[in-house]
Coordinates of C-alpha atoms and ligand atoms in Angstrom, one line a residue:
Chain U
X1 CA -20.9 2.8 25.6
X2 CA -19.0 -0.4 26.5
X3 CA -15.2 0.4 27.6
X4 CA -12.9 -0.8 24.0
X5 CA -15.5 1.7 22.1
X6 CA -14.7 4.4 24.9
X7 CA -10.9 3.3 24.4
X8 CA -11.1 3.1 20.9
X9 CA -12.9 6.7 20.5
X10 CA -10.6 8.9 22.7
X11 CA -7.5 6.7 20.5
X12 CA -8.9 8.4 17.7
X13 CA -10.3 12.0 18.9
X14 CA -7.8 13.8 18.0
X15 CA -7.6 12.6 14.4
X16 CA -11.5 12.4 14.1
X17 CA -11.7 15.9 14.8
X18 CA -8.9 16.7 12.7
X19 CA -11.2 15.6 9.7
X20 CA -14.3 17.0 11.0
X21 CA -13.8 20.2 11.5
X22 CA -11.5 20.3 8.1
X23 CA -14.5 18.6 6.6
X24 CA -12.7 19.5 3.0
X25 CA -13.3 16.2 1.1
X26 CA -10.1 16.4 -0.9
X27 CA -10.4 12.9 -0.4
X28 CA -13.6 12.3 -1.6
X29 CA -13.1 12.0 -6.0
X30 CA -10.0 10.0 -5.0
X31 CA -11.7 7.6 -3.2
X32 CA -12.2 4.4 -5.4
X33 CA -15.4 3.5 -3.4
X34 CA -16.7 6.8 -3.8
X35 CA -16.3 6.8 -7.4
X36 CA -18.5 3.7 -8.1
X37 CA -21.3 4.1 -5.2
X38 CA -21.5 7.6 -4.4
X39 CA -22.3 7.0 -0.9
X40 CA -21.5 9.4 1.4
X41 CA -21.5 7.1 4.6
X42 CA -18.9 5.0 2.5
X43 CA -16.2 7.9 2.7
X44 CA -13.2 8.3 4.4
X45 CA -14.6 12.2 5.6
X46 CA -17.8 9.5 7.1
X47 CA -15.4 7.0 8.4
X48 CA -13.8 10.3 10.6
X49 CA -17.4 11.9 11.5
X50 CA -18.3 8.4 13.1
X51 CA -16.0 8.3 15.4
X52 CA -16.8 12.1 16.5
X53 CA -20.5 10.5 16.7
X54 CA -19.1 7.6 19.2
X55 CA -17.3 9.7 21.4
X56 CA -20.1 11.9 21.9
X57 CA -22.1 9.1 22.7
X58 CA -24.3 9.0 20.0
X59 CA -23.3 5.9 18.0
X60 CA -22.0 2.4 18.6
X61 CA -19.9 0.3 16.5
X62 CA -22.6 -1.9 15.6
X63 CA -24.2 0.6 13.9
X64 CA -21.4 1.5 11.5
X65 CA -19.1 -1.8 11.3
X66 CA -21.2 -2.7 8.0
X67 CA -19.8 0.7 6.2
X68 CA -16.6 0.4 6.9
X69 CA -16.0 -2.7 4.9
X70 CA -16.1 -0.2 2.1
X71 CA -12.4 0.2 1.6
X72 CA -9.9 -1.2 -0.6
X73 CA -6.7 0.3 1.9
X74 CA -5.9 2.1 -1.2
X75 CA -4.1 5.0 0.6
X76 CA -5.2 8.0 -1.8
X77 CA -7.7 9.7 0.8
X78 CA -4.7 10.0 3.4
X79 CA -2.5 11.0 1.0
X80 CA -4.6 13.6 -0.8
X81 CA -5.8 15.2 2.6
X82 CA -3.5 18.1 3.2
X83 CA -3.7 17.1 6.7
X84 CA -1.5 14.6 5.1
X85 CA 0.2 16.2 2.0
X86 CA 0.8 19.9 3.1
X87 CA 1.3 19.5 6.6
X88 CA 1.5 15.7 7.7
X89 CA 5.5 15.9 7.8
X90 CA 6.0 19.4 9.2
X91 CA 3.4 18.1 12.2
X92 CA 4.3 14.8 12.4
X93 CA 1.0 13.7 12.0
X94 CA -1.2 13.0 9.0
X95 CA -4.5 11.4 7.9
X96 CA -4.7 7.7 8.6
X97 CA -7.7 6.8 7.0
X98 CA -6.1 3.0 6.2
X99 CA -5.2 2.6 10.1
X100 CA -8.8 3.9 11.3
X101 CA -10.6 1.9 8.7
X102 CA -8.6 -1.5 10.6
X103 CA -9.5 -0.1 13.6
X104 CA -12.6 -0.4 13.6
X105 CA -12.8 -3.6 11.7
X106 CA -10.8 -5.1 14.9
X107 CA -13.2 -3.4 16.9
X108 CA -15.9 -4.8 15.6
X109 CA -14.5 -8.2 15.4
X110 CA -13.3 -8.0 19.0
X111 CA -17.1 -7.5 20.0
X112 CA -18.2 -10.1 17.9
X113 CA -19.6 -8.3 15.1
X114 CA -18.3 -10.3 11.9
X115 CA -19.1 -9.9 8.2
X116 CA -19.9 -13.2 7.2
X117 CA -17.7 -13.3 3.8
X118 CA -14.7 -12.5 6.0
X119 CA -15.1 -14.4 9.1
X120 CA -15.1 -17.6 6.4
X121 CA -11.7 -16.3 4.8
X122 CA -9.7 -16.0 8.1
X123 CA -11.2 -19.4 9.4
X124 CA -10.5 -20.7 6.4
X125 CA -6.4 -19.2 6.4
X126 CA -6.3 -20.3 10.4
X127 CA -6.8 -23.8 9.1
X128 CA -4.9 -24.2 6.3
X129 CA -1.9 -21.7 7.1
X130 CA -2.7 -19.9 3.6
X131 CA -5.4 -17.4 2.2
X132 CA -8.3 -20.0 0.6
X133 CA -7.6 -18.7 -2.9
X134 CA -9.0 -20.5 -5.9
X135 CA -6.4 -21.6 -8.0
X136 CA -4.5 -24.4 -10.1
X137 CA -2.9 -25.5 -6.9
X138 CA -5.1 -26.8 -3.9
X139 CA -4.1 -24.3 -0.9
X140 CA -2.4 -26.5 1.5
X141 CA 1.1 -25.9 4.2
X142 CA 2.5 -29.1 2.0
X143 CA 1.8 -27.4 -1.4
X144 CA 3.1 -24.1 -0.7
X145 CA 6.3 -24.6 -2.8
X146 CA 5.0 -26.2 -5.7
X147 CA 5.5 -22.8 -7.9
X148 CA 8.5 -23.5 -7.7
X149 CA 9.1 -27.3 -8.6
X150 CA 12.1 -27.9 -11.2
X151 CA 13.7 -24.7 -10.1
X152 CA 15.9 -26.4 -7.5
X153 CA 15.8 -23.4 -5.2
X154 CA 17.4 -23.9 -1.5
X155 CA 15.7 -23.3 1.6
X156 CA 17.1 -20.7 3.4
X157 CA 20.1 -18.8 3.9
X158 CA 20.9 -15.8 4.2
X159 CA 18.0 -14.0 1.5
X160 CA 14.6 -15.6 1.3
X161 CA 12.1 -14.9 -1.5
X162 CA 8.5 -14.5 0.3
X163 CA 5.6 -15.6 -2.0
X164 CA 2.2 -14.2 -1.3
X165 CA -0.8 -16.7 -1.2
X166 CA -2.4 -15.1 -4.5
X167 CA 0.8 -15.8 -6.2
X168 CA 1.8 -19.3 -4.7
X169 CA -1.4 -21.1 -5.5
X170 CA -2.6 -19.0 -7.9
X171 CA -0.6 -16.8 -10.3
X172 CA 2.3 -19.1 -10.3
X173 CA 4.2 -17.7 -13.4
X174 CA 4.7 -14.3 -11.3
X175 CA 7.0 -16.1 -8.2
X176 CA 8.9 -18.2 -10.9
X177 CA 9.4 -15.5 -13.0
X178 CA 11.0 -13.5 -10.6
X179 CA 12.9 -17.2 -9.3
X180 CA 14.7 -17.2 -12.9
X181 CA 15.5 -13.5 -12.8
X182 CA 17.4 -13.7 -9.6
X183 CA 19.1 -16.9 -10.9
X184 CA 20.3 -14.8 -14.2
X185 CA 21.2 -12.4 -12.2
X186 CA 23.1 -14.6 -9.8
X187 CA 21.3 -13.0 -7.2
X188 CA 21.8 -15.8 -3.8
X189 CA 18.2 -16.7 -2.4
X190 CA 16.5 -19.6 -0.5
X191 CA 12.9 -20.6 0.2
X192 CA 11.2 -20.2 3.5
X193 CA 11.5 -23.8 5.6
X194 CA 7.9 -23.4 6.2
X195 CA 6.0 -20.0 5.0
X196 CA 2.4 -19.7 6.6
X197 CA 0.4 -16.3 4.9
X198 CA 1.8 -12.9 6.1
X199 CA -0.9 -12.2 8.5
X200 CA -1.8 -9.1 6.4
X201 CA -5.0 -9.5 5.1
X202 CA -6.4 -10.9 9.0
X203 CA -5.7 -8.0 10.6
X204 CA -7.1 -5.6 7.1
X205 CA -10.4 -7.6 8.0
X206 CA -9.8 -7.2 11.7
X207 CA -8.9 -10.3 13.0
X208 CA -5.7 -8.6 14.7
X209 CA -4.8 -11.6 17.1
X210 CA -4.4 -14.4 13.8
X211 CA -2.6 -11.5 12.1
X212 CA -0.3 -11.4 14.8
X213 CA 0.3 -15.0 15.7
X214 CA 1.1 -16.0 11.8
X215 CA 3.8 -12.9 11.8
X216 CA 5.2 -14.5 14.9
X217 CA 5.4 -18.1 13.1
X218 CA 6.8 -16.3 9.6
X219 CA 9.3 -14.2 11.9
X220 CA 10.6 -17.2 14.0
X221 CA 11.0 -19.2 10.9
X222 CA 13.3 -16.3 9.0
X223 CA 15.0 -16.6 13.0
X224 CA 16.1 -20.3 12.7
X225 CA 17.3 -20.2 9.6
X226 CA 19.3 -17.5 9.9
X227 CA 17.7 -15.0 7.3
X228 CA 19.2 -11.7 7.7
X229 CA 17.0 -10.4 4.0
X230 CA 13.7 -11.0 3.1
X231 CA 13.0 -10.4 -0.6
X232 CA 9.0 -9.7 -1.4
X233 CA 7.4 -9.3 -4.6
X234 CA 4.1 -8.6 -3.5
X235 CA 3.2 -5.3 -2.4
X236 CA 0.4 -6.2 0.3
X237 CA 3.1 -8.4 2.0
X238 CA 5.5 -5.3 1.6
X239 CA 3.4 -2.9 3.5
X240 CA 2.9 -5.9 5.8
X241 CA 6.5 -6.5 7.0
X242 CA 7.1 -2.9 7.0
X243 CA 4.3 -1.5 8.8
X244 CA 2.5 -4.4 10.6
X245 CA 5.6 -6.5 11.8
X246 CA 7.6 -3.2 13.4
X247 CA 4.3 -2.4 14.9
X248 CA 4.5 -5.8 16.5
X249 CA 8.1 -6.7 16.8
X250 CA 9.1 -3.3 17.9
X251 CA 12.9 -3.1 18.5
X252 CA 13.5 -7.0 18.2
X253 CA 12.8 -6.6 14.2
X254 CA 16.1 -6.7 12.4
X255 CA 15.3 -8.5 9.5
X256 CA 16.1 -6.2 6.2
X257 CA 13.2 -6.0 3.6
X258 CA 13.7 -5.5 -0.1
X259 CA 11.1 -4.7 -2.6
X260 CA 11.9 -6.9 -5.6
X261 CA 10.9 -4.5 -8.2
X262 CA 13.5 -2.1 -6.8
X263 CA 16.1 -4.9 -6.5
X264 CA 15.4 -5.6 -10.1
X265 CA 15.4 -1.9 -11.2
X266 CA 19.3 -1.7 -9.7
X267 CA 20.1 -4.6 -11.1
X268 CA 19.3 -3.8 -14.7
X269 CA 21.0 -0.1 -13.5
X270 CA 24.0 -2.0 -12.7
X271 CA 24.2 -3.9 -15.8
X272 CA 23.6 -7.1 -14.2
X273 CA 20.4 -7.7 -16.2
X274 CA 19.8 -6.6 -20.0
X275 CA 16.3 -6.8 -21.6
X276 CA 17.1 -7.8 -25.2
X277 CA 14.6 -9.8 -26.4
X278 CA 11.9 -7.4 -27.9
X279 CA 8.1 -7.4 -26.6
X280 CA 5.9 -5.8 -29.3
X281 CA 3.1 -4.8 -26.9
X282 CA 1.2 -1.3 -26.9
X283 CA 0.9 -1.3 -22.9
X284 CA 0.3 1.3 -20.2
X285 CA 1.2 0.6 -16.6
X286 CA -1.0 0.5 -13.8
X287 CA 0.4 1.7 -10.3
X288 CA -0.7 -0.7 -7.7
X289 CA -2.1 1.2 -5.1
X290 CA 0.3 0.0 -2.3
X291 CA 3.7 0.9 -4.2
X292 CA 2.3 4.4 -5.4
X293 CA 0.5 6.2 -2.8
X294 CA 1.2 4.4 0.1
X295 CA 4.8 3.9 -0.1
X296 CA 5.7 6.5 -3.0
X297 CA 7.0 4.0 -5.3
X298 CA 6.6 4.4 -9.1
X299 CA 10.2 5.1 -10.6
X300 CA 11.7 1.6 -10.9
X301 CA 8.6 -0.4 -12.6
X302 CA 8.9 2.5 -15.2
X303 CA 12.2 2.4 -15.2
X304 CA 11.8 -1.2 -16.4
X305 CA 9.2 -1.1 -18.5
X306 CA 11.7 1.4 -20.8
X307 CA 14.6 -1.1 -20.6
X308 CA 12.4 -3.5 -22.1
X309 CA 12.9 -3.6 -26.4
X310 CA 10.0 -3.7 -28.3
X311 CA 6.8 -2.0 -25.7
X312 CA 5.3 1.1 -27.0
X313 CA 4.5 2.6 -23.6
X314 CA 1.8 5.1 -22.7
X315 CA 2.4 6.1 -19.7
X316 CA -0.4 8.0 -17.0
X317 CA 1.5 9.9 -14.1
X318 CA 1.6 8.8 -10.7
X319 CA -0.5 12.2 -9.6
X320 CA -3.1 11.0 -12.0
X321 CA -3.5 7.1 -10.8
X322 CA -3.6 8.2 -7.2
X323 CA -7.4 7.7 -7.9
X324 CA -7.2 5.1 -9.8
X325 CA -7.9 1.2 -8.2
X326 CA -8.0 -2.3 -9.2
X327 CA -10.5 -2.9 -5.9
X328 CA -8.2 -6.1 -5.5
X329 CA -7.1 -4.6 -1.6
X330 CA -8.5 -4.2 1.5
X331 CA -10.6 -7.6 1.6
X332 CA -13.0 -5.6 -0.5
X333 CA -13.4 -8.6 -3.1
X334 CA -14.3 -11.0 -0.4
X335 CA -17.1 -9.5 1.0
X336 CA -18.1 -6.9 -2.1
X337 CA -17.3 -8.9 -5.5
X338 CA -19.6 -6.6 -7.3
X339 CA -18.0 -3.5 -6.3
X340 CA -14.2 -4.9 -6.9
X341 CA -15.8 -5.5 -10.0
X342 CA -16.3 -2.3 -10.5
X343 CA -13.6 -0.7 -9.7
X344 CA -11.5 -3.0 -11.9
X345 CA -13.7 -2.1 -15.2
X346 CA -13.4 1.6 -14.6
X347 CA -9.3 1.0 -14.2
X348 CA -9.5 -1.0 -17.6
X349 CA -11.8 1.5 -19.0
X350 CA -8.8 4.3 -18.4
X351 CA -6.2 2.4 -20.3
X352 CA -9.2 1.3 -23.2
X353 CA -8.7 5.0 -23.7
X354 CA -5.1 5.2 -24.7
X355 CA -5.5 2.5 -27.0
X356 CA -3.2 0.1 -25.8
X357 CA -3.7 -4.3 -25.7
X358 CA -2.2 -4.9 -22.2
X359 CA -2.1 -3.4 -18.5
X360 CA 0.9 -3.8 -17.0
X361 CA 0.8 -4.4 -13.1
X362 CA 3.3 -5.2 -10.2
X363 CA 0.5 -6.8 -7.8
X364 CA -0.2 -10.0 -7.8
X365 CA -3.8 -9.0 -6.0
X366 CA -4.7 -6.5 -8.7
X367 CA -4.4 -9.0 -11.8
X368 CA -7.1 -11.6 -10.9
X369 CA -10.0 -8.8 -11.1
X370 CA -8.0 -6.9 -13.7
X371 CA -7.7 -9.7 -15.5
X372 CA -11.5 -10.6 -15.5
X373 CA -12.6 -6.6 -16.8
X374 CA -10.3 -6.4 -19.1
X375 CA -10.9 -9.7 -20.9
X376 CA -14.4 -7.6 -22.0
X377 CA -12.4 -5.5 -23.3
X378 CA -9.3 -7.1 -25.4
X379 CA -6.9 -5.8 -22.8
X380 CA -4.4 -8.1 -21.3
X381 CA -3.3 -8.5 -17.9
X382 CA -0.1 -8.8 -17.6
X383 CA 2.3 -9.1 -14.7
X384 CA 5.6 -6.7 -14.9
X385 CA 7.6 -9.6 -13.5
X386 CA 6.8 -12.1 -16.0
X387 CA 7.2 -9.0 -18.6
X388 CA 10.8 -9.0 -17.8
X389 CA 12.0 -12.7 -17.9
X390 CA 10.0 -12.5 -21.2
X391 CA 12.3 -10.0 -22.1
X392 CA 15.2 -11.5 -20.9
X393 CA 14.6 -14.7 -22.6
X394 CA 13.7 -16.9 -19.1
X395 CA 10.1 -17.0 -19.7
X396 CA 8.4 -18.9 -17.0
Chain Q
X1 CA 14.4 1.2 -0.8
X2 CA 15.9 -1.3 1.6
X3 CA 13.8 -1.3 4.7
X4 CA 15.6 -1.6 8.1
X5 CA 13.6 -1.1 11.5
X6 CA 16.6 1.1 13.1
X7 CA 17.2 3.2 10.6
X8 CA 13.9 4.1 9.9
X9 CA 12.8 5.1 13.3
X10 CA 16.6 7.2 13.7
X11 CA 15.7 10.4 12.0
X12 CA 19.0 12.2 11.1
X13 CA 19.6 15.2 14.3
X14 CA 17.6 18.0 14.5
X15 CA 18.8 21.1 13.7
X16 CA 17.3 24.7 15.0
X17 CA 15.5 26.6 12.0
X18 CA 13.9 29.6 14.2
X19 CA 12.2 29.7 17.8
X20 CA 9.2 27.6 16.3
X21 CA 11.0 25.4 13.7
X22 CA 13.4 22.6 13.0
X23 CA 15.2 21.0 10.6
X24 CA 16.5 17.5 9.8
X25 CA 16.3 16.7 6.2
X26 CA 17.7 19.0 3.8
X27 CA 14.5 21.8 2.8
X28 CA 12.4 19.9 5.1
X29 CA 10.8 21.5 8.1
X30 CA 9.5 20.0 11.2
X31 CA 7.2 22.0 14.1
X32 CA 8.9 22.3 17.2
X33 CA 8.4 19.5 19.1
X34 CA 8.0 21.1 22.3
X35 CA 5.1 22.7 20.9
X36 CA 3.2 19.5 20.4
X37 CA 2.9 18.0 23.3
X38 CA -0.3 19.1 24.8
X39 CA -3.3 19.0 22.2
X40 CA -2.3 17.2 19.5
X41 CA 0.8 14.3 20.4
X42 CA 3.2 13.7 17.7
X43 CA 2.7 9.9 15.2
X44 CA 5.6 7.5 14.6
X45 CA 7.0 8.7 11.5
X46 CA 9.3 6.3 10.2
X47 CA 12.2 8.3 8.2
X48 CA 10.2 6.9 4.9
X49 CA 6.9 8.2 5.6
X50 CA 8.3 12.1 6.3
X51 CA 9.9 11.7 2.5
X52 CA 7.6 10.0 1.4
X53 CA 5.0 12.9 1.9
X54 CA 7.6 15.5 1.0
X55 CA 7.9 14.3 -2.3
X56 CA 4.6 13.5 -3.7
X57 CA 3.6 17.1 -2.2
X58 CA 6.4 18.5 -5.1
X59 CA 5.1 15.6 -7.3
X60 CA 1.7 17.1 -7.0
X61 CA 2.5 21.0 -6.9
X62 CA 4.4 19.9 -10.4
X63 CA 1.1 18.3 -11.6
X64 CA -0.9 21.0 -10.2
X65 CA 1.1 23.4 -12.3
X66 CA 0.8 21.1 -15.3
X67 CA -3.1 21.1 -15.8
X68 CA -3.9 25.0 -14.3
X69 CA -1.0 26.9 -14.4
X70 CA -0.8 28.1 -17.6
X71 CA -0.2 31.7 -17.3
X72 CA 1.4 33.6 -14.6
X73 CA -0.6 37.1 -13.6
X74 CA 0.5 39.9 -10.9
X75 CA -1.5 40.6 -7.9
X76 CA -1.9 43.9 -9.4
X77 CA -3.7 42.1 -12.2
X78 CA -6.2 40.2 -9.8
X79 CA -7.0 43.7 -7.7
X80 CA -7.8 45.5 -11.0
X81 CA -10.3 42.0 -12.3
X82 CA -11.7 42.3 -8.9
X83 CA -12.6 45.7 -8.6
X84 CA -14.1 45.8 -12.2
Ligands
LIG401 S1 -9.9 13.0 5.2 FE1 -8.7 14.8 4.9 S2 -9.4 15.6 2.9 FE2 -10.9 14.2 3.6 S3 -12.5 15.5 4.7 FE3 -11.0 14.6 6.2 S4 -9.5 16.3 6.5 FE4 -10.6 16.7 4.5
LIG402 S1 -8.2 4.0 1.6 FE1 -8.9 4.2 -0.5 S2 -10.8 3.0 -0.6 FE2 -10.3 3.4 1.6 S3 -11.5 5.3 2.1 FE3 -9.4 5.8 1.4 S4 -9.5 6.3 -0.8 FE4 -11.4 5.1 -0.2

């Protein structure tokens, strides 16, 4: 076995085995991937037993890199092992399915091993600073700001609002939707002097050394111009700065992040903010993946969407959507349209159920194939953001 | 949730449950440390992560309760169906 697999599988033993000889699959009906294939080597109990296999010799990455593309990063394996939810606090240690699944990607990628769909993408971001997304705006470093033309918003100070590729070339009305808020709100905020992509997706898809080197660029950017807050709407770039940046910034990160939809929650708490114009909508809201199960975050959009006049809201517990999925994460749609695709229609084929005309969501990443199942299907997409200024008379 | 590096890798002090046991947030227990050290080593835990975990296990004991719980029976009840 060459020496970064040996590395790599005594890294992992101890969690491997962990699985292995649990071998429970509490994970397994949770598992969005699961749900629409039903392959078993496309699980996270699979992605554990393979790395059992490795360090006993008896399989190499090659073999397996292929399967593990399988995976949106949705979080609800991890957190539905009990590894994770009975006993991952008492131990300090818990199922990290999300982390493994990376691992292995930037294995394989480190050994030259890359999936062609995704080797494009990053070469494509290394070039032009941002994700290649297809949108109204050509994705260029001298475009990035456009969203926000006629809002006259600073660059810098002491806040910044970060904009995620998806949303600043593509869903544009989500970023200046959330620009007005703030302004109503009298909230203080700048622009970056010169964003480049999080880095987050490149090291999902395993391309850990770009990852790292545009968090570097982003971080020394905040540095000289003296941000102290970095506000972030999207909740990929969320887990990013609050997982992968600390992971590489260690100590030396001081930089405070701040959830927007929690800003905004407090500030329609506090008064500062009041819904009033009414939305007659029959919606239910989906929890994007990253805010629900991987960072326990479901209260404030709620809270929200019943501060806003007008919505008739059917609302599906947080317990319940820990298996539910857009497939938008995880690089999945890059390399596996057709099974994003598929996750997306069974998540619009829930809320066809309760009868409602529009999905609510907080993630940029989720809408596009959201959007696209449920326009068979009479359901709008809608952004939770955008629901608000609607509601608060600063529509986009 | 306003995320800050420090503060999320300072866990509030331990306290001493029992030999076995501490405690740093209120009804939350942690493993002994010392106890961990040789077969399994402790993760990072960021202070968000341990709550984070403590309360969607209560969010899903609730729900658990929700869907099957919907009538309490005695031990005594159980032994009796079992040895019938
Ligand atoms: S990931 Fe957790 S729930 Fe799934 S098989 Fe492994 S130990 Fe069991
Ligand atoms: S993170 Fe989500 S998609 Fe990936 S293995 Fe776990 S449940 Fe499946």
């Amino acid at each position: 076995m060459p020496d970064p697999e040996k590395e790599f599988a005594e890294e992992w033993r101890d969690a491997a085995y962990n699985c292995f000889s649990s071998g429970h699959k509490f994970c397994r009906e949770v598992c969005p991937v699961m749900q629409v294939t039903r392959n078993e080597s496309w699980s996270p109990t699979a992605f554990h037993a393979n790395v059992v296999a490795m360090e006993k010799g008896e399989l190499e990455v090659a073999d397996v890199a292929a399967d593990y593309v399988n995976c949106t990063g949705c979080g609800a394996c991890e957190l539905r092992c009990p590894n994770s939810l009975f006993t991952g606090d008492f131990y300090r240690f818990r199922t990290r399915t999300v982390d493994l699944v990376k691992a292995v990607r930037g294995l394989a990628v480190e050994q030259g091993l890359h999936q062609p769909g995704w080797q494009r993408w990053n070469l494509l971001t290394d070039e032009r600073r941002h994700e290649p997304v297809l949108g109204a705006t050509p994705v260029e470093q001298a475009r990035v700001r456009d969203w926000a033309d006629g809002l006259d918003l600073p660059i810098g100070g002491e806040s910044i609002l970060f904009v995620d590729c998806e949303a600043a070339f593509h869903r544009t009305s989500v970023p200046r939707s959330v620009a007005r808020i703030l302004n109503l709100a009298g909230y203080p905020f700048g622009l970056m002097n010169e964003q480049w992509c999080c880095g987050g997706p490149a090291a999902e898809m395993g391309y850990e050394e770009q990852a790292r080197r545009f968090a570097r660029h982003n971080l020394d950017d905040w540095r000289a111009a003296g941000v102290r807050r970095v506000l972030v709407l999207d909740p990929h770039d969320y887990i990013t700065f609050t997982e992968d940046y600390p992971k590489y910034f260690g100590d030396a990160y001081d930089i405070e992040i701040v959830l927007v939809v929690e800003l905004l929650a407090e500030l329609i708490r506090e008064g500062r903010l009041t819904p009033h114009v009414p939305v007659e909508r029959a919606v239910t809201y989906h929890d994007p993946c990253r805010l629900n199960k991987r960072k326990g975050v479901w209260r404030e959009p709620r809270e929200i969407l019943r501060a806003i006049p007008g919505l008739t809201f059917h609302d599906v517990d947080r317990v319940t959507q820990w298996s539910y999925c857009s497939g938008g994460g995880g690089g999945l749609p890059v390399e596996k349209p057709e099974l994003t695709a598929k996750i997306s229609e069974q998540r619009v084929g829930k809320a066809a159920e309760l009868g409602v005309d529009t999905l609510v969501s907080a993630c940029p990443w989720s809408e596009r194939p959201l959007s696209e199942a449920g326009a068979a299907r009479s359901i709008d997409v809608v952004d939770l953001h955008e629901l608000l200024a609607e509601s608060l008379g600063v529509a986009p | 949730m306003k995320y800050r590096y420090q503060e999320e890798m300072s866990p509030p002090p331990a306290r001493r449950a029992t030999d076995v046991a501490i405690t740093r947030f209120e009804h939350v227990y942690e493993v002994e440390p010392g106890l961990m050290t040789e077969h399994v080593t402790q993760q990072t835990f960021p202070n968000w992560d341990t709550l984070r975990l403590v309360r969607s296990r209560a969010d899903h004991l609730a729900w658990m309760h929700r869907h099957f719980a919907d009538k309490v029976i005695s031990g005594e009840e159980l032994l009796h169906d079992l040895d019938e």
